[in-house]
mmCIF file of C-alpha atoms and ligand atoms in Angstrom:
data_model
loop_
_atom_site.group_PDB
_atom_site.id
_atom_site.type_symbol
_atom_site.label_atom_id
_atom_site.label_comp_id
_atom_site.label_asym_id
_atom_site.label_seq_id
_atom_site.Cartn_x
_atom_site.Cartn_y
_atom_site.Cartn_z
ATOM 1 C CA UNK A 215 -114.242 -75.529 -241.718
ATOM 2 C CA UNK A 216 -116.865 -74.575 -239.120
ATOM 3 C CA UNK A 217 -115.844 -73.839 -235.528
ATOM 4 C CA UNK A 218 -117.974 -76.783 -234.367
ATOM 5 C CA UNK A 219 -115.895 -79.083 -236.604
ATOM 6 C CA UNK A 220 -112.671 -77.691 -235.156
ATOM 7 C CA UNK A 221 -113.913 -78.199 -231.613
ATOM 8 C CA UNK A 222 -114.258 -81.909 -232.350
ATOM 9 C CA UNK A 223 -110.468 -81.989 -232.825
ATOM 10 C CA UNK A 224 -109.770 -80.713 -229.316
ATOM 11 C CA UNK A 225 -109.117 -83.178 -226.529
ATOM 12 C CA UNK A 226 -109.823 -82.704 -222.843
ATOM 13 C CA UNK A 227 -108.755 -84.296 -219.631
ATOM 14 C CA UNK A 228 -111.707 -83.273 -217.488
ATOM 15 C CA UNK A 229 -111.261 -82.702 -213.778
ATOM 16 C CA UNK A 230 -114.417 -84.373 -212.502
ATOM 17 C CA UNK A 231 -113.802 -83.182 -208.923
ATOM 18 C CA UNK A 232 -113.254 -79.477 -209.368
ATOM 19 C CA UNK A 233 -114.474 -76.758 -211.735
ATOM 20 C CA UNK A 234 -111.902 -74.125 -212.649
ATOM 21 C CA UNK A 235 -114.685 -71.618 -213.425
ATOM 22 C CA UNK A 236 -117.180 -70.017 -211.071
ATOM 23 C CA UNK A 237 -119.102 -66.827 -210.322
ATOM 24 C CA UNK A 238 -118.012 -64.696 -207.379
ATOM 25 C CA UNK A 239 -121.390 -62.985 -206.880
ATOM 26 C CA UNK A 240 -124.440 -64.898 -208.185
ATOM 27 C CA UNK A 241 -126.814 -62.061 -207.217
ATOM 28 C CA UNK A 242 -124.898 -59.572 -209.369
ATOM 29 C CA UNK A 243 -124.842 -62.169 -212.136
ATOM 30 C CA UNK A 244 -128.652 -62.186 -212.139
ATOM 31 C CA UNK A 245 -128.665 -58.428 -212.780
ATOM 32 C CA UNK A 246 -126.293 -58.615 -215.733
ATOM 33 C CA UNK A 247 -127.408 -56.782 -218.882
ATOM 34 C CA UNK A 248 -126.718 -58.525 -222.156
ATOM 35 C CA UNK A 249 -124.990 -61.556 -220.660
ATOM 36 C CA UNK A 250 -121.824 -61.272 -222.771
ATOM 37 C CA UNK A 251 -120.408 -64.538 -221.434
ATOM 38 C CA UNK A 252 -123.210 -66.454 -223.181
ATOM 39 C CA UNK A 253 -122.114 -65.350 -226.649
ATOM 40 C CA UNK A 254 -118.427 -64.394 -226.323
ATOM 41 C CA UNK A 255 -117.168 -67.848 -225.352
ATOM 42 C CA UNK A 256 -116.020 -69.762 -228.467
ATOM 43 C CA UNK A 257 -116.853 -73.071 -226.806
ATOM 44 C CA UNK A 258 -120.336 -72.098 -225.595
ATOM 45 C CA UNK A 259 -119.432 -72.833 -221.985
ATOM 46 C CA UNK A 260 -122.012 -70.416 -220.541
ATOM 47 C CA UNK A 261 -125.784 -70.527 -220.831
ATOM 48 C CA UNK A 262 -128.416 -68.709 -218.815
ATOM 49 C CA UNK A 263 -131.795 -70.055 -217.777
ATOM 50 C CA UNK A 264 -134.092 -67.024 -217.497
ATOM 51 C CA UNK A 265 -136.818 -68.984 -215.756
ATOM 52 C CA UNK A 266 -134.484 -70.373 -213.099
ATOM 53 C CA UNK A 267 -132.351 -67.200 -213.111
ATOM 54 C CA UNK A 268 -129.275 -69.354 -213.148
ATOM 55 C CA UNK A 269 -126.035 -69.357 -215.089
ATOM 56 C CA UNK A 270 -124.854 -72.793 -216.175
ATOM 57 C CA UNK A 271 -121.144 -73.340 -216.705
ATOM 58 C CA UNK A 272 -120.111 -76.306 -218.816
ATOM 59 C CA UNK A 273 -116.496 -76.015 -217.649
ATOM 60 C CA UNK A 274 -115.364 -79.277 -219.205
ATOM 61 C CA UNK A 275 -115.599 -77.681 -222.693
ATOM 62 C CA UNK A 276 -113.386 -74.685 -221.815
ATOM 63 C CA UNK A 277 -110.600 -73.916 -224.312
ATOM 64 C CA UNK A 278 -108.682 -71.825 -221.754
ATOM 65 C CA UNK A 279 -108.624 -68.777 -224.028
ATOM 66 C CA UNK A 280 -109.326 -66.332 -221.181
ATOM 67 C CA UNK A 281 -111.914 -64.241 -223.046
ATOM 68 C CA UNK A 282 -114.596 -64.572 -220.371
ATOM 69 C CA UNK A 283 -112.246 -63.056 -217.813
ATOM 70 C CA UNK A 284 -112.167 -59.880 -219.863
ATOM 71 C CA UNK A 285 -115.917 -59.458 -220.433
ATOM 72 C CA UNK A 286 -117.076 -60.217 -216.887
ATOM 73 C CA UNK A 287 -115.504 -59.231 -213.582
ATOM 74 C CA UNK A 288 -117.682 -61.693 -211.648
ATOM 75 C CA UNK A 289 -116.401 -64.787 -213.413
ATOM 76 C CA UNK A 290 -113.729 -66.485 -211.376
ATOM 77 C CA UNK A 291 -111.431 -68.361 -213.671
ATOM 78 C CA UNK A 292 -108.158 -70.127 -213.043
ATOM 79 C CA UNK A 293 -106.254 -72.744 -214.960
ATOM 80 C CA UNK A 294 -107.417 -76.301 -214.278
ATOM 81 C CA UNK A 295 -105.373 -78.320 -211.829
ATOM 82 C CA UNK A 296 -102.161 -79.827 -213.142
ATOM 83 C CA UNK A 297 -102.736 -82.600 -215.652
ATOM 84 C CA UNK A 298 -106.294 -81.497 -216.423
ATOM 85 C CA UNK A 299 -107.852 -79.253 -219.037
ATOM 86 C CA UNK A 300 -107.728 -78.782 -222.771
ATOM 87 C CA UNK A 301 -105.258 -80.657 -224.944
ATOM 88 C CA UNK A 302 -104.499 -79.226 -228.384
ATOM 89 C CA UNK A 303 -102.737 -82.335 -229.596
ATOM 90 C CA UNK A 304 -104.998 -82.648 -232.641
ATOM 91 C CA UNK A 305 -105.864 -79.003 -233.274
HETATM 92 FE FE1 SF4 B 212 -114.967 -69.918 -222.848
HETATM 93 FE FE2 SF4 B 212 -112.455 -69.065 -223.178
HETATM 94 FE FE3 SF4 B 212 -113.761 -68.535 -220.895
HETATM 95 FE FE4 SF4 B 212 -112.990 -71.045 -221.434
HETATM 96 S S1 SF4 B 212 -111.631 -69.262 -221.050
HETATM 97 S S2 SF4 B 212 -114.975 -70.406 -220.638
HETATM 98 S S3 SF4 B 212 -113.245 -71.102 -223.676
HETATM 99 S S4 SF4 B 212 -114.281 -67.760 -222.965
#
């Protein structure tokens, strides 16, 4: 089974009002070499637009694995507010 197929089994209760992921220093983010967050995340939450020099964070797809916290010290990550986030009911 492909990881994309498994991701379809995961449910989410998305917090539309507040992202639980951010970047503490966007200027340092622009200087990042290799951009590990864009390939280490199993859910593909991060993407970088070279032209706009901007990191996009699709926080509603986060699996709450914590990997991005290890590879980047500028990512600010906390658990979603109570009642929101990933639900592994089907996975
Ligand atoms: Fe991706 Fe895991 Fe970080 Fe969520 S916690 S953004 S799934 S690496």
